[in-house]
Amino acid sequence: MLSGGNTLKLGLFGANCSSGRNVTKVPERWSGTWPDNLKLARMADDAGIDFMLPIGRWKGYGGETDYQGATLETITWACGLLQATKRLTVFGTVHAPLFHPIIAAKQMVTADHIGEGRFGLNVVVGWNEDEFEMFGVRQREHAVRYEYAQEWLDVIKLIWSVDRDIFDFDGEFIKLKSVRGHPKPYGGTQPVIMNAGASATGRVFAVQNCDAFFMQASRVSVEETAQRVAEVKAAAAGHGRDISVFTVGVITCRATRKEAEAYHHYTVVEQADWSAVDSMLAKRKVLASDMSAEEFQRQRMHFAHGNSGLPIIGDPDHVANELIALSRAGLTGIAVSLVNFADELPYLRAEVLPRLERAGLRVPLTAA
Ligand SMILES: Cc1cc2nc3c(=O)[nH]c(=O)nc-3n(C[C@H](O)[C@H](O)[C@H](O)COP(=O)(O)O)c2cc1C
């Protein structure tokens, strides 16, 4: 998975959704349409970007822009992008409680064959209650969501296993008879599996089951990030496993720091879609009544500029140095968002990627 020699993997996060991840009203905000996704994926593949990670989201957050109101379903999105690219790993973000595991296993195998082994699974248990209401599905109590996900993933892995032909599954939640699934994933290996649980339960699930774990990097210091990475790796080692740790960020890169800061301020302060931000905060139960006015305002800012990704704002030297520091903190990679992915990626490719190559963290494309 995410093969290739890049010590620091770079991915794009959230391009399947209108607005991407910045909660902004600016007219150039990301459309999330299929033609723009296709253009972006081809551009990313050419630039040597390692992966694209979509958001599994079923309806928008409202506000003036109906933030993330138009989303492409992630496994079918991945199929199209995998067909159109050569190197990228493309993830599907799959809600375990909403997809029957036999159907999901086959959909993902299909994507994996289209991409000749480049499909990845981001398994999620569900975050937004109102999405579940829309499906008429009752969201389980938090810890039980992961118990269900454990059975769901066990079934998926059994179906994908080359050693299994027919099996019964008798779990607490899932009971299946004479299950068969062919073909197996492409090339005799299984798709890479990631999870981004933020709770202790979610983290245990990840370290026991997944190849990659996505966590929040510290906004305070890179030392704190290094500490968090070390804790996850130690937890995985406790289960005899090795896990790659990734994070998410929101990059604003311009020729000068001043320009980058000005654009960032324009997009996610002056032109933030504050009504959408407040709707997201309410759904996450981040309430003004539970904290100081200062802390609430801080939370609003975090959500406005990308639903809590690490902000990386500056000139190419600064952006590259921040990424280098994250790599030194032990992170395997970062999934980033841009206000308009396709408009901004060429500048990152031209200015930031070569700096990472010179730092020895990425392999120049010609040598790949
Ligand atoms: C990188 C990343 C991607 C995520 N993608 C989705 C997603 O697409 N859909 C979703 O419902 N939740 C998504 N989540 C939420 C997590 O899967 C998880 O539910 C959340 O971090 C809360 O953690 P917990 O489930 O352990 O409480 C994502 C989180 C992160 C950090």
Coordinates of C-alpha atoms and ligand atoms in Angstrom, one line a residue:
M1 CA 0.0 0.0 0.0
L2 CA 1.0 3.5 -0.6
S3 CA 4.0 1.8 -2.1
G4 CA 6.9 3.8 -3.4
G5 CA 9.9 5.2 -1.6
N6 CA 8.5 8.3 -0.1
T7 CA 9.4 8.5 3.6
L8 CA 6.7 11.2 4.0
K9 CA 3.6 10.3 2.2
L10 CA 1.3 13.1 1.0
G11 CA -2.4 12.7 0.4
L12 CA -5.4 14.9 -0.5
F13 CA -8.3 14.8 1.9
G14 CA -11.9 15.5 1.2
A15 CA -12.0 16.3 -2.5
N16 CA -15.2 14.2 -3.0
C17 CA -17.2 16.8 -1.1
S18 CA -18.4 20.2 -2.2
S19 CA -16.3 22.8 -0.3
G20 CA -13.6 20.2 0.5
R21 CA -12.7 20.9 4.1
N22 CA -12.4 24.6 4.5
V23 CA -15.8 26.1 5.6
T24 CA -15.7 29.1 3.4
K25 CA -17.9 31.1 1.1
V26 CA -15.2 32.2 -1.3
P27 CA -16.3 31.7 -4.9
E28 CA -13.2 29.6 -5.8
R29 CA -14.0 27.1 -3.0
W30 CA -13.8 23.4 -4.1
S31 CA -16.8 22.2 -6.2
G32 CA -16.4 18.5 -5.5
T33 CA -17.8 17.7 -9.0
W34 CA -16.7 14.6 -10.9
P35 CA -14.9 16.6 -13.6
D36 CA -12.9 18.5 -11.0
N37 CA -12.1 15.3 -9.1
L38 CA -10.9 13.6 -12.2
K39 CA -8.7 16.5 -13.2
L40 CA -7.3 16.7 -9.7
A41 CA -6.6 12.9 -9.5
R42 CA -4.7 13.0 -12.8
M43 CA -2.8 16.0 -11.6
A44 CA -2.0 14.4 -8.3
D45 CA -0.9 11.2 -9.9
D46 CA 1.4 13.1 -12.2
A47 CA 2.8 15.0 -9.2
G48 CA 3.6 11.8 -7.3
I49 CA 1.0 12.5 -4.6
D50 CA 0.6 9.2 -2.7
F51 CA -3.1 8.9 -1.9
M52 CA -6.5 10.5 -2.0
L53 CA -8.8 10.1 1.0
P54 CA -12.5 10.9 0.7
I55 CA -15.0 11.7 3.3
G56 CA -18.0 9.4 3.8
R57 CA -20.7 12.0 4.2
W58 CA -24.3 11.6 3.3
K59 CA -25.7 15.1 3.7
G60 CA -24.5 18.6 4.1
Y61 CA -24.0 20.7 7.2
G62 CA -26.2 23.5 6.0
G63 CA -25.1 27.1 6.3
E64 CA -25.0 29.5 3.4
T65 CA -22.9 27.1 1.3
D66 CA -24.6 23.9 2.6
Y67 CA -21.0 22.8 3.5
Q68 CA -20.3 19.3 2.1
G69 CA -23.8 19.2 0.8
A70 CA -22.9 17.5 -2.5
T71 CA -20.7 14.5 -2.0
L72 CA -19.6 11.7 -4.3
E73 CA -20.0 8.2 -2.8
T74 CA -16.6 7.1 -2.0
I75 CA -16.2 3.5 -3.3
T76 CA -17.7 4.4 -6.7
W77 CA -15.6 7.6 -6.7
A78 CA -12.5 5.5 -6.1
C79 CA -13.3 3.1 -8.9
G80 CA -13.4 6.0 -11.4
L81 CA -10.2 7.6 -10.1
L82 CA -8.3 4.3 -10.0
Q83 CA -9.2 3.7 -13.6
A84 CA -7.9 7.1 -14.5
T85 CA -4.6 7.0 -12.6
K86 CA -1.5 4.8 -12.4
R87 CA 0.2 5.3 -9.0
L88 CA -2.2 6.8 -6.5
T89 CA -3.7 4.8 -3.7
V90 CA -7.4 5.8 -3.5
F91 CA -9.3 5.1 -0.4
G92 CA -13.0 4.5 0.1
T93 CA -14.4 5.7 3.4
V94 CA -17.0 3.1 4.4
H95 CA -19.5 3.3 7.3
A96 CA -19.5 -0.2 8.8
P97 CA -23.0 0.1 10.2
L98 CA -24.5 1.2 6.8
F99 CA -23.0 -1.2 4.4
H100 CA -23.7 -5.0 4.5
P101 CA -20.2 -6.5 4.8
I102 CA -20.6 -9.0 1.9
I103 CA -21.7 -6.2 -0.5
A104 CA -18.9 -3.9 0.8
A105 CA -16.2 -6.6 0.5
K106 CA -17.2 -7.2 -3.1
Q107 CA -17.4 -3.5 -4.0
M108 CA -14.0 -2.9 -2.6
V109 CA -12.5 -6.0 -4.3
T110 CA -13.9 -4.6 -7.6
A111 CA -12.2 -1.2 -6.9
D112 CA -9.0 -3.0 -6.0
H113 CA -9.0 -4.9 -9.3
I114 CA -9.7 -1.7 -11.2
G115 CA -6.7 -0.1 -9.5
E116 CA -4.5 -3.2 -9.6
G117 CA -4.1 -3.2 -5.9
R118 CA -4.3 0.5 -5.2
F119 CA -7.6 0.6 -3.3
G120 CA -7.5 1.4 0.5
L121 CA -10.3 1.2 3.1
N122 CA -11.0 3.9 5.7
V123 CA -13.4 2.1 8.1
V124 CA -15.6 4.5 10.0
V125 CA -18.3 3.8 12.5
G126 CA -20.3 7.0 12.2
W127 CA -20.0 10.4 13.6
N128 CA -23.1 12.4 12.8
E129 CA -26.3 11.2 14.4
D130 CA -28.6 12.9 11.9
E131 CA -27.0 10.9 9.0
F132 CA -28.1 7.7 10.8
E133 CA -31.6 9.1 11.3
M134 CA -31.8 9.7 7.5
F135 CA -31.1 6.0 7.0
G136 CA -33.5 4.9 9.6
V137 CA -30.6 3.2 11.4
R138 CA -30.2 3.7 15.1
Q139 CA -26.7 4.7 16.1
R140 CA -25.3 2.3 18.7
E141 CA -23.8 3.4 21.9
H142 CA -20.2 4.5 21.3
A143 CA -18.2 1.5 22.5
V144 CA -20.7 -0.9 20.8
R145 CA -20.1 0.9 17.5
Y146 CA -16.5 -0.5 17.5
E147 CA -17.6 -3.9 18.7
Y148 CA -19.9 -4.0 15.6
A149 CA -17.1 -2.7 13.4
Q150 CA -14.8 -5.5 14.7
E151 CA -17.2 -8.2 13.5
W152 CA -17.8 -6.3 10.3
L153 CA -14.1 -6.0 9.5
D154 CA -13.5 -9.7 10.5
V155 CA -16.0 -10.7 7.9
I156 CA -14.5 -8.5 5.3
K157 CA -11.0 -9.9 5.9
L158 CA -12.3 -13.5 5.8
I159 CA -14.0 -12.8 2.5
W160 CA -10.8 -11.3 1.2
S161 CA -8.6 -14.1 2.5
V162 CA -7.1 -16.4 -0.1
D163 CA -7.2 -19.2 2.4
R164 CA -11.0 -19.1 2.8
D165 CA -13.5 -20.5 0.4
I166 CA -16.7 -21.0 2.3
F167 CA -17.3 -20.0 5.9
D168 CA -20.1 -19.4 8.4
F169 CA -19.9 -16.4 10.7
D170 CA -21.6 -16.4 14.0
G171 CA -21.0 -13.1 15.8
E172 CA -23.0 -11.2 18.3
F173 CA -24.3 -8.8 15.7
I174 CA -23.5 -10.5 12.3
K175 CA -24.6 -14.0 11.5
L176 CA -23.9 -15.4 8.0
K177 CA -24.1 -18.8 6.4
S178 CA -21.9 -20.3 3.7
V179 CA -20.2 -17.1 2.7
R180 CA -18.2 -17.1 -0.5
G181 CA -16.5 -14.2 -2.2
H182 CA -14.5 -14.3 -5.4
P183 CA -12.4 -12.9 -6.8
K184 CA -10.1 -12.2 -4.0
P185 CA -8.3 -8.8 -3.9
Y186 CA -5.8 -8.0 -6.6
G187 CA -2.4 -9.6 -6.6
G188 CA -2.8 -11.8 -3.5
T189 CA -2.6 -9.0 -1.0
Q190 CA -5.4 -7.2 0.9
P191 CA -6.2 -3.5 0.6
V192 CA -4.6 -1.3 3.1
I193 CA -6.9 -0.5 6.0
M194 CA -7.0 2.7 8.0
N195 CA -9.1 4.2 10.8
A196 CA -9.2 7.6 12.5
G197 CA -10.9 7.0 15.8
A198 CA -10.1 9.8 18.2
S199 CA -11.4 8.1 21.3
A200 CA -9.5 5.5 23.4
T201 CA -11.9 2.8 22.0
G202 CA -11.3 4.0 18.5
R203 CA -7.6 3.9 18.9
V204 CA -7.6 0.4 20.3
F205 CA -9.7 -0.7 17.3
A206 CA -7.1 0.9 15.0
V207 CA -4.0 -0.6 16.6
Q208 CA -5.6 -4.0 16.6
N209 CA -6.9 -4.1 13.1
C210 CA -5.5 -1.4 10.8
D211 CA -2.3 -0.7 8.8
A212 CA -2.6 3.0 9.3
F213 CA -4.0 5.3 12.0
F214 CA -4.9 8.9 11.5
M215 CA -4.6 11.1 14.5
Q216 CA -4.7 14.8 15.3
A217 CA -1.3 16.4 15.4
S218 CA -0.7 18.7 18.3
R219 CA -1.2 22.4 17.7
V220 CA 1.0 23.1 20.6
S221 CA 4.3 21.5 19.7
V222 CA 5.9 19.0 17.4
E223 CA 7.3 17.3 20.5
E224 CA 3.7 16.6 21.7
T225 CA 2.9 15.2 18.2
A226 CA 6.0 12.9 18.5
Q227 CA 4.8 11.8 21.9
R228 CA 1.3 10.9 20.5
V229 CA 2.9 9.0 17.6
A230 CA 5.1 7.1 20.0
E231 CA 2.1 6.2 22.1
V232 CA 0.2 4.8 19.2
K233 CA 3.2 2.8 18.0
A234 CA 3.8 1.4 21.5
A235 CA 0.1 0.4 21.8
A236 CA 0.4 -1.4 18.4
A237 CA 3.6 -3.1 19.5
G238 CA 1.7 -4.3 22.6
H239 CA -0.5 -6.3 20.2
G240 CA 2.5 -7.5 18.2
R241 CA 1.7 -5.1 15.4
D242 CA 3.3 -2.3 13.5
I243 CA 1.2 0.6 12.5
S244 CA 1.8 3.7 10.3
V245 CA 0.6 7.0 11.8
F246 CA -0.7 9.8 9.7
T247 CA -2.3 13.1 10.4
V248 CA -4.5 15.7 8.6
G249 CA -3.7 19.3 7.7
V250 CA -4.9 22.3 5.9
I251 CA -2.3 24.0 3.8
T252 CA -2.2 27.6 2.5
C253 CA 1.0 28.2 0.6
R254 CA 1.9 31.4 -1.1
A255 CA 5.1 33.1 -2.3
T256 CA 5.4 35.0 1.0
R257 CA 4.1 34.3 4.5
K258 CA 2.2 37.6 4.4
E259 CA 0.3 36.6 1.3
A260 CA -0.5 33.2 2.7
E261 CA -1.7 34.6 6.0
A262 CA -3.8 37.2 4.2
Y263 CA -5.5 34.5 2.0
H264 CA -6.1 32.3 5.0
H265 CA -7.7 35.2 6.8
Y266 CA -9.8 36.1 3.8
T267 CA -11.1 32.5 3.3
V268 CA -11.7 31.2 6.7
V269 CA -12.2 34.3 8.9
E270 CA -13.7 37.1 6.7
Q271 CA -15.4 34.7 4.3
A272 CA -16.0 31.8 6.6
D273 CA -19.4 30.2 6.4
W274 CA -20.1 30.7 10.1
S275 CA -23.6 29.4 10.0
A276 CA -22.2 26.1 8.7
V277 CA -19.5 26.1 11.4
D278 CA -22.1 26.6 14.1
S279 CA -24.1 23.8 12.7
M280 CA -21.1 21.4 12.7
L281 CA -20.2 22.4 16.3
A282 CA -23.8 21.8 17.4
K283 CA -23.7 18.3 15.8
R284 CA -20.4 17.5 17.6
K285 CA -22.0 18.8 20.8
V286 CA -19.4 21.6 21.2
L287 CA -21.6 24.1 22.9
A288 CA -20.9 27.7 24.0
S289 CA -22.6 26.9 27.3
D290 CA -20.0 24.3 28.2
M291 CA -16.9 26.5 27.8
S292 CA -15.5 30.0 28.1
A293 CA -16.3 32.4 25.3
E294 CA -12.6 32.4 24.3
E295 CA -12.5 28.6 24.0
F296 CA -15.7 28.5 22.0
Q297 CA -14.3 31.1 19.6
R298 CA -11.1 29.0 19.3
Q299 CA -13.2 25.9 18.4
R300 CA -15.1 27.9 15.8
M301 CA -11.8 28.9 14.2
H302 CA -10.5 25.4 14.2
F303 CA -13.6 24.1 12.5
A304 CA -13.8 26.9 10.0
H305 CA -10.4 26.2 8.6
G306 CA -10.9 22.6 7.9
N307 CA -12.8 20.7 10.5
S308 CA -9.8 20.6 12.9
G309 CA -6.9 19.8 10.6
L310 CA -3.5 21.2 11.5
P311 CA -3.1 24.6 9.8
I312 CA 0.1 25.0 7.8
I313 CA 0.2 28.6 6.5
G314 CA 3.2 30.2 4.9
D315 CA 5.7 30.4 2.1
P316 CA 7.2 27.2 0.5
D317 CA 10.1 27.1 3.0
H318 CA 7.8 27.4 5.9
V319 CA 5.4 24.8 4.6
A320 CA 8.2 22.4 3.7
N321 CA 9.8 22.8 7.1
E322 CA 6.5 22.1 8.9
L323 CA 6.1 18.9 6.9
I324 CA 9.7 17.9 7.6
A325 CA 9.1 18.4 11.3
L326 CA 6.0 16.2 11.2
S327 CA 8.0 13.5 9.5
R328 CA 10.8 13.8 12.2
A329 CA 8.0 13.4 14.8
G330 CA 7.5 9.9 13.4
L331 CA 4.5 10.5 11.1
T332 CA 4.4 8.4 8.0
G333 CA 2.3 10.9 6.1
I334 CA -0.3 13.7 6.1
A335 CA -3.5 14.1 4.2
V336 CA -4.0 17.8 3.3
S337 CA -6.8 20.0 2.1
L338 CA -6.6 23.1 0.0
V339 CA -9.3 25.7 -0.6
N340 CA -9.3 24.8 -4.3
F341 CA -7.3 21.6 -4.7
A342 CA -6.7 21.8 -8.4
D343 CA -5.8 25.5 -8.5
E344 CA -3.3 25.2 -5.6
L345 CA -1.7 21.8 -6.2
P346 CA 0.6 23.0 -9.0
Y347 CA 2.3 25.5 -6.7
L348 CA 2.9 22.8 -4.0
R349 CA 4.3 20.6 -6.7
A350 CA 6.6 23.2 -8.0
E351 CA 7.8 24.7 -4.7
V352 CA 7.2 22.4 -1.8
L353 CA 7.7 18.9 -3.2
P354 CA 11.3 19.7 -4.4
R355 CA 12.1 20.9 -0.9
L356 CA 10.9 17.7 0.5
E357 CA 12.9 15.8 -2.1
R358 CA 16.1 17.7 -1.1
A359 CA 15.4 16.9 2.5
G360 CA 15.4 13.2 1.5
L361 CA 11.8 12.7 2.4
R362 CA 10.4 12.2 -1.0
V363 CA 11.8 10.5 -4.1
P364 CA 12.0 12.7 -7.2
L365 CA 9.5 11.4 -9.8
T366 CA 12.1 10.7 -12.5
A367 CA 13.9 8.3 -10.1
A368 CA 10.7 6.7 -8.8
Ligands
LIG1 C1 -8.7 11.7 8.7 C2 -10.1 11.4 9.2 C3 -11.1 11.0 8.4 C4 -12.4 10.8 8.8 N1 -13.3 10.4 7.9 C5 -14.6 10.3 8.3 C6 -15.6 10.1 7.4 O1 -15.4 10.2 6.2 N2 -16.9 9.9 7.9 C7 -17.2 9.8 9.2 O2 -18.3 9.5 9.5 N3 -16.2 10.0 10.1 C8 -14.9 10.2 9.7 N4 -13.9 10.5 10.6 C9 -14.3 10.3 12.0 C10 -13.5 9.2 12.7 O3 -13.7 8.0 12.0 C11 -14.0 9.0 14.1 O4 -15.3 8.6 14.2 C12 -13.8 10.3 14.9 O5 -12.4 10.7 14.8 C13 -14.2 10.2 16.3 O6 -13.5 9.2 17.0 P1 -14.3 8.0 17.8 O7 -15.1 7.3 16.7 O8 -13.1 7.2 18.3 O9 -15.1 8.7 18.8 C14 -12.7 10.8 10.2 C15 -11.7 11.3 11.1 C16 -10.4 11.7 10.6 C17 -9.4 12.2 11.6

